[in-house]
mmCIF file with all atom_site columns, C-alpha atoms in Angstrom:
data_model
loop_
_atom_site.group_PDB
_atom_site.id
_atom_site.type_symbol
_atom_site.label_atom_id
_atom_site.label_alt_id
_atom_site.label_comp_id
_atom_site.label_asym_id
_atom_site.label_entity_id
_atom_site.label_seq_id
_atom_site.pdbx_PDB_ins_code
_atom_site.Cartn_x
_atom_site.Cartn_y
_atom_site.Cartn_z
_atom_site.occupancy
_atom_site.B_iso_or_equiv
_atom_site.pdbx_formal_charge
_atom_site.auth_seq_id
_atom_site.auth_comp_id
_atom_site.auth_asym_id
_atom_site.auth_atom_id
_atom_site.pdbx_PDB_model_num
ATOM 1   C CA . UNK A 1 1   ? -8.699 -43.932 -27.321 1.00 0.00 ? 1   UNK A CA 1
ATOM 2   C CA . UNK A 1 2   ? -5.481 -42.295 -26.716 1.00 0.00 ? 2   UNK A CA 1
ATOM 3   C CA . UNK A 1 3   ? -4.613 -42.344 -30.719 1.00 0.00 ? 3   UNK A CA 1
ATOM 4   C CA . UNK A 1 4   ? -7.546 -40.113 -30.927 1.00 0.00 ? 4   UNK A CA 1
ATOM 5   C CA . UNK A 1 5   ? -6.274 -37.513 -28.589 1.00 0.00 ? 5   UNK A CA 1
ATOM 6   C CA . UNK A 1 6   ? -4.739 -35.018 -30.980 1.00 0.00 ? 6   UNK A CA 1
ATOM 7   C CA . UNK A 1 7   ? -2.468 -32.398 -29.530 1.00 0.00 ? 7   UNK A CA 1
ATOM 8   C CA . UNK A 1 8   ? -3.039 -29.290 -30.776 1.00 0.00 ? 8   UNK A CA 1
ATOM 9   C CA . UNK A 1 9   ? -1.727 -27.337 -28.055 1.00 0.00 ? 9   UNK A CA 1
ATOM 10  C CA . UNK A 1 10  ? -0.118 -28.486 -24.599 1.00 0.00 ? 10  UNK A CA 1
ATOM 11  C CA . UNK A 1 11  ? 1.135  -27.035 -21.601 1.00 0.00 ? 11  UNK A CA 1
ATOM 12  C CA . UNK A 1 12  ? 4.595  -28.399 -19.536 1.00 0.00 ? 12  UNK A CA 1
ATOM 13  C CA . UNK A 1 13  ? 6.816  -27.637 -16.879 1.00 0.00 ? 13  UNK A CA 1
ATOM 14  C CA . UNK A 1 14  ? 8.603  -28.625 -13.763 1.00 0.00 ? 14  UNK A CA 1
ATOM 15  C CA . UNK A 1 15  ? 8.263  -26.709 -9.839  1.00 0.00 ? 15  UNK A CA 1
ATOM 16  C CA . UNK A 1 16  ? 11.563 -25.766 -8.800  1.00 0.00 ? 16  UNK A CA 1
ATOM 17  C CA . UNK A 1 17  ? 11.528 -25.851 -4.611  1.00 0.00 ? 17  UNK A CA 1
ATOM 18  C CA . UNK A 1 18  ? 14.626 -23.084 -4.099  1.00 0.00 ? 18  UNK A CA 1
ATOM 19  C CA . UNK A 1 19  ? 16.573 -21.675 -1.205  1.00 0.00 ? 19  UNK A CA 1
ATOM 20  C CA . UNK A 1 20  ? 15.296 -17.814 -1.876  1.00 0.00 ? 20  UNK A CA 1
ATOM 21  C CA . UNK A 1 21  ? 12.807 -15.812 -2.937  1.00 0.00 ? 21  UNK A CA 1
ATOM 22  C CA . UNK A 1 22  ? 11.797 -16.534 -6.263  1.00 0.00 ? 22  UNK A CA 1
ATOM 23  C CA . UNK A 1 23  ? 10.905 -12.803 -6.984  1.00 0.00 ? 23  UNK A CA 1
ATOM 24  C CA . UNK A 1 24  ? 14.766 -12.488 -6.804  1.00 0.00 ? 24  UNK A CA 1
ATOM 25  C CA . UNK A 1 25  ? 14.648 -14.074 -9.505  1.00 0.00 ? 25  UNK A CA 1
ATOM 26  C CA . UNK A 1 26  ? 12.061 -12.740 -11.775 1.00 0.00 ? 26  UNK A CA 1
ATOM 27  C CA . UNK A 1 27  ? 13.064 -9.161  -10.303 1.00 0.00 ? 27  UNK A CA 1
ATOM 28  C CA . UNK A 1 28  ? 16.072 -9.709  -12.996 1.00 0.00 ? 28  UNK A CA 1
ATOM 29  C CA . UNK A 1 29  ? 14.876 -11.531 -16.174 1.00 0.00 ? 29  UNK A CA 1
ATOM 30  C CA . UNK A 1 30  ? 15.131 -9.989  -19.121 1.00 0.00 ? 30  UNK A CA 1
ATOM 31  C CA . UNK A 1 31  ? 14.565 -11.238 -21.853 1.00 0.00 ? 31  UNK A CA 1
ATOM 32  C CA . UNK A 1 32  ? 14.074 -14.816 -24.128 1.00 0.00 ? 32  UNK A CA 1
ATOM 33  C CA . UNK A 1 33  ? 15.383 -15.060 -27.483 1.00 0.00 ? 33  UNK A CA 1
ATOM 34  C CA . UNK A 1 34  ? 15.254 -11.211 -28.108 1.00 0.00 ? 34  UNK A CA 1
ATOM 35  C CA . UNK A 1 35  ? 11.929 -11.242 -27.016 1.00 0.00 ? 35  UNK A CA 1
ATOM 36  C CA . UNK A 1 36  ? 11.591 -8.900  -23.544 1.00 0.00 ? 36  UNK A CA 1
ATOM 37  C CA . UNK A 1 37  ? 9.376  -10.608 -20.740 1.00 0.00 ? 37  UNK A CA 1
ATOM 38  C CA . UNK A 1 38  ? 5.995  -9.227  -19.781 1.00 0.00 ? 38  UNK A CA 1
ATOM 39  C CA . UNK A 1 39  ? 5.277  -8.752  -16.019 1.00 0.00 ? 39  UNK A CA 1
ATOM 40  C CA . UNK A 1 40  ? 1.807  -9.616  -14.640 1.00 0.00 ? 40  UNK A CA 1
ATOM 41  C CA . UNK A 1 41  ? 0.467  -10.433 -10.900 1.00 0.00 ? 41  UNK A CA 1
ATOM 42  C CA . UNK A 1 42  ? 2.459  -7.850  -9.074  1.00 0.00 ? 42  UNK A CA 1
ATOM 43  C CA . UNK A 1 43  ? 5.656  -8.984  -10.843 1.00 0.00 ? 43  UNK A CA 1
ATOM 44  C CA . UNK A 1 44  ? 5.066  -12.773 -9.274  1.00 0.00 ? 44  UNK A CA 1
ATOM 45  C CA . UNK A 1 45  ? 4.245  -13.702 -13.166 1.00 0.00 ? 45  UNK A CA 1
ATOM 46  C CA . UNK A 1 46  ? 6.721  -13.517 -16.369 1.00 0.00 ? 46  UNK A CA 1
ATOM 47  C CA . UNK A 1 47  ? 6.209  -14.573 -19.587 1.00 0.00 ? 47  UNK A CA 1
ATOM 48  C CA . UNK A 1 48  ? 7.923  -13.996 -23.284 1.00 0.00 ? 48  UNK A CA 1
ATOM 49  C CA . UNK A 1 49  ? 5.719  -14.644 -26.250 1.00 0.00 ? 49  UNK A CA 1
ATOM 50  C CA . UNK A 1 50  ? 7.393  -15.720 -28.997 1.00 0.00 ? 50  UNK A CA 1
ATOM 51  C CA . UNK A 1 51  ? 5.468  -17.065 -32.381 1.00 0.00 ? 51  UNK A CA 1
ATOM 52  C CA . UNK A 1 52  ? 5.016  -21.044 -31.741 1.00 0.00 ? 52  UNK A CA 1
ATOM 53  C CA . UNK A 1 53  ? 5.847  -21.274 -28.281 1.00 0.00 ? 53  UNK A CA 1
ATOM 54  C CA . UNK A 1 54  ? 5.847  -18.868 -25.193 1.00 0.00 ? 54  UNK A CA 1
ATOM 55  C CA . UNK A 1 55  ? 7.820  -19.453 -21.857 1.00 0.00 ? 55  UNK A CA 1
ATOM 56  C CA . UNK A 1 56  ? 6.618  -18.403 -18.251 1.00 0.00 ? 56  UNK A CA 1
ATOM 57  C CA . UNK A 1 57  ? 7.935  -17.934 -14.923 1.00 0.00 ? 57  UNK A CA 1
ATOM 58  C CA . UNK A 1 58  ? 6.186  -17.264 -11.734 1.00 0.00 ? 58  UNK A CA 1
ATOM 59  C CA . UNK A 1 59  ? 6.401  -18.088 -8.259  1.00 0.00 ? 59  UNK A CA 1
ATOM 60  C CA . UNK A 1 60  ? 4.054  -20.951 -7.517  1.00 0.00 ? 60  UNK A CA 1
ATOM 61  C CA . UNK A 1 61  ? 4.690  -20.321 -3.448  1.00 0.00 ? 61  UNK A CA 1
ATOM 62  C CA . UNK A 1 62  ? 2.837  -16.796 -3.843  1.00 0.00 ? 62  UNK A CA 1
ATOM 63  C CA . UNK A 1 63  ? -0.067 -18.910 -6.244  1.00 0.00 ? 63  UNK A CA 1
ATOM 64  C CA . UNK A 1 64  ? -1.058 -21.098 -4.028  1.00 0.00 ? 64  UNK A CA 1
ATOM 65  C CA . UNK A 1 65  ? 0.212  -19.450 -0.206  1.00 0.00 ? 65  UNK A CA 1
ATOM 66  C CA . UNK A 1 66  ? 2.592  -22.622 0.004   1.00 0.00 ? 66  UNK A CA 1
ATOM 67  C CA . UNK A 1 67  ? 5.712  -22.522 2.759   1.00 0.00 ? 67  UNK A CA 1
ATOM 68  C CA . UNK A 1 68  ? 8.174  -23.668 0.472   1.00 0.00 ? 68  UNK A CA 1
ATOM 69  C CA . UNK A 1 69  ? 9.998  -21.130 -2.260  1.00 0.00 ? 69  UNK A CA 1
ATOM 70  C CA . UNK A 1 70  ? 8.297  -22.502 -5.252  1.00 0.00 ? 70  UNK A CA 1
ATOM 71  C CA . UNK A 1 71  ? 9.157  -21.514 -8.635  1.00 0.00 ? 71  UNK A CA 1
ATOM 72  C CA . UNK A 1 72  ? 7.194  -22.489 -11.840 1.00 0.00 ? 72  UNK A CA 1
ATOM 73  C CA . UNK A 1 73  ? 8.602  -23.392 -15.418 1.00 0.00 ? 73  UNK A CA 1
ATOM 74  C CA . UNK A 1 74  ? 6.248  -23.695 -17.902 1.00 0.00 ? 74  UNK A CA 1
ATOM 75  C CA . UNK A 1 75  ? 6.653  -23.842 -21.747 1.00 0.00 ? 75  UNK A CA 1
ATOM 76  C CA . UNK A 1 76  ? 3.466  -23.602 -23.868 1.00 0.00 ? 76  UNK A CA 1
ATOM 77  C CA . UNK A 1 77  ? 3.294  -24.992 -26.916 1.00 0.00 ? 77  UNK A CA 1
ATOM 78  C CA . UNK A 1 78  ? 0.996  -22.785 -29.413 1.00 0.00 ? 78  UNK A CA 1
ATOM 79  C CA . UNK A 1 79  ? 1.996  -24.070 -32.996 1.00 0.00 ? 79  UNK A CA 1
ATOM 80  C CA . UNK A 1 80  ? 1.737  -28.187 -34.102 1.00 0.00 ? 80  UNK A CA 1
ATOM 81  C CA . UNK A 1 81  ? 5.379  -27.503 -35.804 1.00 0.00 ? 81  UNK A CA 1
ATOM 82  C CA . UNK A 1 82  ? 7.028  -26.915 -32.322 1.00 0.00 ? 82  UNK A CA 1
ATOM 83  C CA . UNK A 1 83  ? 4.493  -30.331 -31.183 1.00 0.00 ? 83  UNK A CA 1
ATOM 84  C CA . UNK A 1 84  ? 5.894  -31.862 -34.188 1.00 0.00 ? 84  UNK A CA 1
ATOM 85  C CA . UNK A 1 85  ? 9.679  -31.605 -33.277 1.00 0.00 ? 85  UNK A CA 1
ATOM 86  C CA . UNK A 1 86  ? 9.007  -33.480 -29.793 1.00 0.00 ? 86  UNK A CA 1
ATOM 87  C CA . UNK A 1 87  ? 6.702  -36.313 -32.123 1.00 0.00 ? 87  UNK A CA 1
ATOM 88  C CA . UNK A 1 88  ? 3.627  -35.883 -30.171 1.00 0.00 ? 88  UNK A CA 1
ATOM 89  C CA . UNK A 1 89  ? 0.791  -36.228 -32.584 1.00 0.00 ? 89  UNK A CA 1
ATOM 90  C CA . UNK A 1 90  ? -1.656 -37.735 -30.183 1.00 0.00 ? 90  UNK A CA 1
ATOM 91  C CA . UNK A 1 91  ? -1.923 -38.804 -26.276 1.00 0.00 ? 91  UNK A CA 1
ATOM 92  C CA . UNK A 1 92  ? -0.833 -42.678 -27.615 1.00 0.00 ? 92  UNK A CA 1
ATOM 93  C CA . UNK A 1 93  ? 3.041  -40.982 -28.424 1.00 0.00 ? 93  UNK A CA 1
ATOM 94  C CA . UNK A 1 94  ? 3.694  -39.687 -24.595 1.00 0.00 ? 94  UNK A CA 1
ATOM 95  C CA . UNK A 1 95  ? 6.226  -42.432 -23.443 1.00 0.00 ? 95  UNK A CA 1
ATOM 96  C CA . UNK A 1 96  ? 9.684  -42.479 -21.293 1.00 0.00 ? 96  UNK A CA 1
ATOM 97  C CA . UNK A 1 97  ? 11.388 -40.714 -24.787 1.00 0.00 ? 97  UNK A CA 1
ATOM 98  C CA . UNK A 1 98  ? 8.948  -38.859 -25.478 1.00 0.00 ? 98  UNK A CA 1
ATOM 99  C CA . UNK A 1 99  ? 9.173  -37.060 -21.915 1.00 0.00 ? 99  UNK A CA 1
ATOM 100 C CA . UNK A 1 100 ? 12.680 -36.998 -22.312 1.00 0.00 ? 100 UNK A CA 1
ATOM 101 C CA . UNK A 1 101 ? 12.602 -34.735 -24.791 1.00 0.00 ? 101 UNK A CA 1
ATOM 102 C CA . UNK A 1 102 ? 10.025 -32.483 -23.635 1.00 0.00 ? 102 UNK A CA 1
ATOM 103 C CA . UNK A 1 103 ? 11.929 -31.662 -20.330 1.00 0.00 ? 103 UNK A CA 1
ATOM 104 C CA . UNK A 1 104 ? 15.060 -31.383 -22.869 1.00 0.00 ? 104 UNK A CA 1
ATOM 105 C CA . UNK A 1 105 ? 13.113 -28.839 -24.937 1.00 0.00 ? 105 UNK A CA 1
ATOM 106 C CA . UNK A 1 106 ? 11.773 -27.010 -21.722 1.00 0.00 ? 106 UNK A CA 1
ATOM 107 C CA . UNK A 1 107 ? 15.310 -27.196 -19.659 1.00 0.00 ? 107 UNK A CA 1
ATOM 108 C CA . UNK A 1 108 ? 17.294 -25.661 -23.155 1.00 0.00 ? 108 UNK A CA 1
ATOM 109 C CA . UNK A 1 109 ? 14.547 -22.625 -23.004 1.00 0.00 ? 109 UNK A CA 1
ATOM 110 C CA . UNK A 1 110 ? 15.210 -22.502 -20.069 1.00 0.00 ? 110 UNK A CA 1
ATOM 111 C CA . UNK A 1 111 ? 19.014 -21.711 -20.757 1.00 0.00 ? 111 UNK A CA 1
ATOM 112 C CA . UNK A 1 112 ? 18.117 -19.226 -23.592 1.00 0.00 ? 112 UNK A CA 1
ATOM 113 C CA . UNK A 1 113 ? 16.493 -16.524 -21.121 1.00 0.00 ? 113 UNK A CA 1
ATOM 114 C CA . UNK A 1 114 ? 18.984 -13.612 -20.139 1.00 0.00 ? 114 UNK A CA 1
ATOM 115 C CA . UNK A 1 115 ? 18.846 -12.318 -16.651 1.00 0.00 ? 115 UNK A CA 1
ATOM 116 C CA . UNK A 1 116 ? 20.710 -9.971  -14.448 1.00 0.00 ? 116 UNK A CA 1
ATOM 117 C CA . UNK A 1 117 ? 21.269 -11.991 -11.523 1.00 0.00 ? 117 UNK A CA 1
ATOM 118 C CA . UNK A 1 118 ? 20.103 -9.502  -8.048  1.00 0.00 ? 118 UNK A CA 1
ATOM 119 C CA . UNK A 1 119 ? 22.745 -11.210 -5.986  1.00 0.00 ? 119 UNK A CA 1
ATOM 120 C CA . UNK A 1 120 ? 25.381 -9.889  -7.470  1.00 0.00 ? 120 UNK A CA 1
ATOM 121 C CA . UNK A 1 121 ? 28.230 -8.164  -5.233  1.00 0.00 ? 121 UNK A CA 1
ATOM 122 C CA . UNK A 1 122 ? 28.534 -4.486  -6.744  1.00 0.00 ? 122 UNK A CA 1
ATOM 123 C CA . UNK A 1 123 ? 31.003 -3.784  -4.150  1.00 0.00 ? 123 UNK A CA 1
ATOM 124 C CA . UNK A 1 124 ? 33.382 -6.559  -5.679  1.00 0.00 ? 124 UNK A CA 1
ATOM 125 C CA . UNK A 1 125 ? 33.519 -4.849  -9.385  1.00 0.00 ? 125 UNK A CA 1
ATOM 126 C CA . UNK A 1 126 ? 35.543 -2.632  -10.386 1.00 0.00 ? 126 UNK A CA 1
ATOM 127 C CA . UNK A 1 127 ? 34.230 0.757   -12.383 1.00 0.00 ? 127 UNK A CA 1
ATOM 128 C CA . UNK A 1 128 ? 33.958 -0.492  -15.789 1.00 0.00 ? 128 UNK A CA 1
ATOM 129 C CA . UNK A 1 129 ? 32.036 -3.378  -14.471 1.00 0.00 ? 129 UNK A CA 1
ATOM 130 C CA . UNK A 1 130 ? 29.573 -1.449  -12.273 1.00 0.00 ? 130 UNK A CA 1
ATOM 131 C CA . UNK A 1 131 ? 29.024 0.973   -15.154 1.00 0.00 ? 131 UNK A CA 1
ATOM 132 C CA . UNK A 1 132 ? 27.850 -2.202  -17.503 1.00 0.00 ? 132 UNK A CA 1
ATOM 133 C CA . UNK A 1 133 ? 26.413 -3.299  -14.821 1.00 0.00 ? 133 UNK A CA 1
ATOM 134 C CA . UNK A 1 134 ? 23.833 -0.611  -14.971 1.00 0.00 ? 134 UNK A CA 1
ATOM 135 C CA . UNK A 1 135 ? 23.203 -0.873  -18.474 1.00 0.00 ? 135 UNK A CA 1
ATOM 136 C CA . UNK A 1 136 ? 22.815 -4.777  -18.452 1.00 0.00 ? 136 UNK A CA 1
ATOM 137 C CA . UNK A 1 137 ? 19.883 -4.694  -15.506 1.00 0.00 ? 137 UNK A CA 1
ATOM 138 C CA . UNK A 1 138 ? 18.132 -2.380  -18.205 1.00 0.00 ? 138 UNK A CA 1
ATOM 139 C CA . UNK A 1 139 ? 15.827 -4.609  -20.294 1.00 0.00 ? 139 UNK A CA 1
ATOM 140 C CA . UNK A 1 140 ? 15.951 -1.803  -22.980 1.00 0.00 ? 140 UNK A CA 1
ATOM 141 C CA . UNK A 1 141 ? 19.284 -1.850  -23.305 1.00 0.00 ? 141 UNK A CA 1
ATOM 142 C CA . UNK A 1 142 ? 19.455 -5.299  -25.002 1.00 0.00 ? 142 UNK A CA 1
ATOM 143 C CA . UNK A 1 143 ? 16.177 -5.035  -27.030 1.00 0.00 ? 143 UNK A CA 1
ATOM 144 C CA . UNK A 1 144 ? 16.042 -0.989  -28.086 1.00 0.00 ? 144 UNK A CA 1
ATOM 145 C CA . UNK A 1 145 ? 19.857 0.141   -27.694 1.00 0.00 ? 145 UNK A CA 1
ATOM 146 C CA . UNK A 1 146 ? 21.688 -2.839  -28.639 1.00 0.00 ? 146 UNK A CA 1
ATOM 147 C CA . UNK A 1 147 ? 21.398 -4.281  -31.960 1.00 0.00 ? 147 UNK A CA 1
ATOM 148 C CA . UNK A 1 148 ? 20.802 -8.499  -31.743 1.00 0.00 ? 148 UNK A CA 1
ATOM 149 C CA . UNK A 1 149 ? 24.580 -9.081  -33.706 1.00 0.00 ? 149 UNK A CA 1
ATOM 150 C CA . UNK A 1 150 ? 26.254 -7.223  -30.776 1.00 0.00 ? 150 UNK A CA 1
ATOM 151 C CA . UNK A 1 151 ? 24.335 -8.872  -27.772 1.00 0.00 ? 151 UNK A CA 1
ATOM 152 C CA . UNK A 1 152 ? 26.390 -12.189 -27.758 1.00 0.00 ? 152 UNK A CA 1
ATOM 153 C CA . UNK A 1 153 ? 29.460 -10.273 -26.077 1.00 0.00 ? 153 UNK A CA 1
ATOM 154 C CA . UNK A 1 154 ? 27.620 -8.537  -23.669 1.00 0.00 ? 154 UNK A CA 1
ATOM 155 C CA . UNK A 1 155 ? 25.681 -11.729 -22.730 1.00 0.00 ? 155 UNK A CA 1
ATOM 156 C CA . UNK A 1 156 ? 29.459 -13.215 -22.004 1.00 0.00 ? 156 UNK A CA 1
ATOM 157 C CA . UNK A 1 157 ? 30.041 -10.737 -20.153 1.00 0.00 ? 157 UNK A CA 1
ATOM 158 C CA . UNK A 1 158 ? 27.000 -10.469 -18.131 1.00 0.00 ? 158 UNK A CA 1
ATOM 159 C CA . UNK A 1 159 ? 27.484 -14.293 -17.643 1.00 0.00 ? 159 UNK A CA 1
ATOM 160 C CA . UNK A 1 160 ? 30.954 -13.890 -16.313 1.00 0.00 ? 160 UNK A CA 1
ATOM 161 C CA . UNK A 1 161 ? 30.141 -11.575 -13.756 1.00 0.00 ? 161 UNK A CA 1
ATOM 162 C CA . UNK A 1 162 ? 27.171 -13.627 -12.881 1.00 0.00 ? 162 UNK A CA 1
ATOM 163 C CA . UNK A 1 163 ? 29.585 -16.546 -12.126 1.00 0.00 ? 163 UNK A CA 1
ATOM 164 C CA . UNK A 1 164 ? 32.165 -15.029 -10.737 1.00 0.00 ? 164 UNK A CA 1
ATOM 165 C CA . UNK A 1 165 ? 30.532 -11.988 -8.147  1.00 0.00 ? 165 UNK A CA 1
ATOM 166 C CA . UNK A 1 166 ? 26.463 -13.618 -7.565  1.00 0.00 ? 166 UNK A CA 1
ATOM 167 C CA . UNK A 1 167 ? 24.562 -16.748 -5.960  1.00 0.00 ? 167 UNK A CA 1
ATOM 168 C CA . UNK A 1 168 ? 23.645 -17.996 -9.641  1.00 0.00 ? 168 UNK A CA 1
ATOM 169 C CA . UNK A 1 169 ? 20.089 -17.688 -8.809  1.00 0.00 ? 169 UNK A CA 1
ATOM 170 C CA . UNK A 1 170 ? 19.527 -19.319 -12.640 1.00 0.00 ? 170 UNK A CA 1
ATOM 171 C CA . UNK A 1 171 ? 22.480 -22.002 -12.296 1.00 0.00 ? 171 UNK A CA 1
ATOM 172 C CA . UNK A 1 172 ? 20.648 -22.774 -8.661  1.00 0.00 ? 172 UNK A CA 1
ATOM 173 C CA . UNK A 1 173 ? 17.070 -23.314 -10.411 1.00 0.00 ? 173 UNK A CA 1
ATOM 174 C CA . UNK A 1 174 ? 18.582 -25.156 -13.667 1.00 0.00 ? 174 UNK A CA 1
ATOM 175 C CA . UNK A 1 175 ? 19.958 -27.766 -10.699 1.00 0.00 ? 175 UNK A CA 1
ATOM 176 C CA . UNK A 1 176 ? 16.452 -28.360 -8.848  1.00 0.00 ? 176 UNK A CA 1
ATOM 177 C CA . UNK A 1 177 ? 15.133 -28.523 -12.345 1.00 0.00 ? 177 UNK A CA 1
ATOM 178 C CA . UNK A 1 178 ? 17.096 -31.171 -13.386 1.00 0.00 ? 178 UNK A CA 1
ATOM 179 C CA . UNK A 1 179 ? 17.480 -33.230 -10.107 1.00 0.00 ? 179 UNK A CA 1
ATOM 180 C CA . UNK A 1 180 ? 13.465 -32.796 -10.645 1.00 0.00 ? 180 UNK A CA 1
ATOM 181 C CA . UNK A 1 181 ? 13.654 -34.528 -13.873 1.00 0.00 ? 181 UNK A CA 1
ATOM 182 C CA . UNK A 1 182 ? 15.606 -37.391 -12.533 1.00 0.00 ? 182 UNK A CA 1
ATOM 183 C CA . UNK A 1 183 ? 12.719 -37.744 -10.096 1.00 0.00 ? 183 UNK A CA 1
ATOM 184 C CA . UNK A 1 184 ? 10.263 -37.970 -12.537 1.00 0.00 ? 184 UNK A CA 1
ATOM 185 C CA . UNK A 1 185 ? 12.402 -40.246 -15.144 1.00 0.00 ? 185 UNK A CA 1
ATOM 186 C CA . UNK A 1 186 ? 12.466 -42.953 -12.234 1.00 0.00 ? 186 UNK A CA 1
#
């Protein structure tokens, strides 16, 4: 019976259909909660491993030879605390709420990862910005050179420039995501 069905580990996450690429996206993630992603699959695969959970990105379209730009979110869930949080004990708990707050949980990962957006307009910054620029594509700059107290401003920073000069490859995704979720909530 589904009260029987203990969750000891589980699996979720939502295909995002976008209008580009989705290695144009993965070509600029960085990292997850100080935690740097780890390439896999001729760069078509990310993940960052982190202690209960760990969060991967890939593009589905490559996967499976599909037309459409496909891009997967998936959160796995390795520890019972992080089950816990969402109250899923067994299969009998999965209900309307309780898959509301799973694609909460996965869309607010989601938000946490850093990336250096690759549609970003060098041309329209001026020096100071190109020259951070450099040093924010560089995955080693947040995790070895800069200490975890000092990222916050630089993440601002990053973010602005990502609104103001780029596509928003991430703000793009976060939409289909969501407008995804609505789907599924009907």
């Amino acid at each position: 019976s589904p009260s029987q069905m203990v969750f000891q580990n589980i699996e979720f996450g939502i295909n995002a259909e976008v209008s580009f690429s989705p290695n144009l996206f993965l070509k600029g993630l960085l990292y997850h909660r100080n935690k740097p992603f780890e390439f896999r699959f001729n760069n078509n695969y990310a993940q960052s491993v982190h202690q209960r959970f760990i969060i991967k990105i890939y593009n589905k379209s490559k996967q499976y030879g599909m037309e459409t730009n496909t891009l997967r979110v998936e959160l796995k869930i390795i520890k019972t605390e992080e089950i816990k949080s969402l109250e899923l004990k067994t299969f009998e708990d999965v209900n309307l709420s309780s898959i509301e707050r799973v694609i909460e949980l996965l869309l607010r990962r989601f938000d946490e990862i850093v990336y250096c957006d690759c549609t970003i307009n060098s041309k329209s910054l001026n020096k100071s910005l190109k020259r951070a620029l450099v040093k924010y594509s560089n995955p080693r700059y947040w995790i070895e050179e800069l200490k975890p107290h000092h990222r916050d401003r630089h993440k601002k920073c990053l973010k602005k420039v990502i609104n103001t000069f780029s596509e928003n490859l991430h703000h793009q995704i976060s939409f289909e995501m969501k407008k995804k979720c609505v789907i599924i909530n009907q």
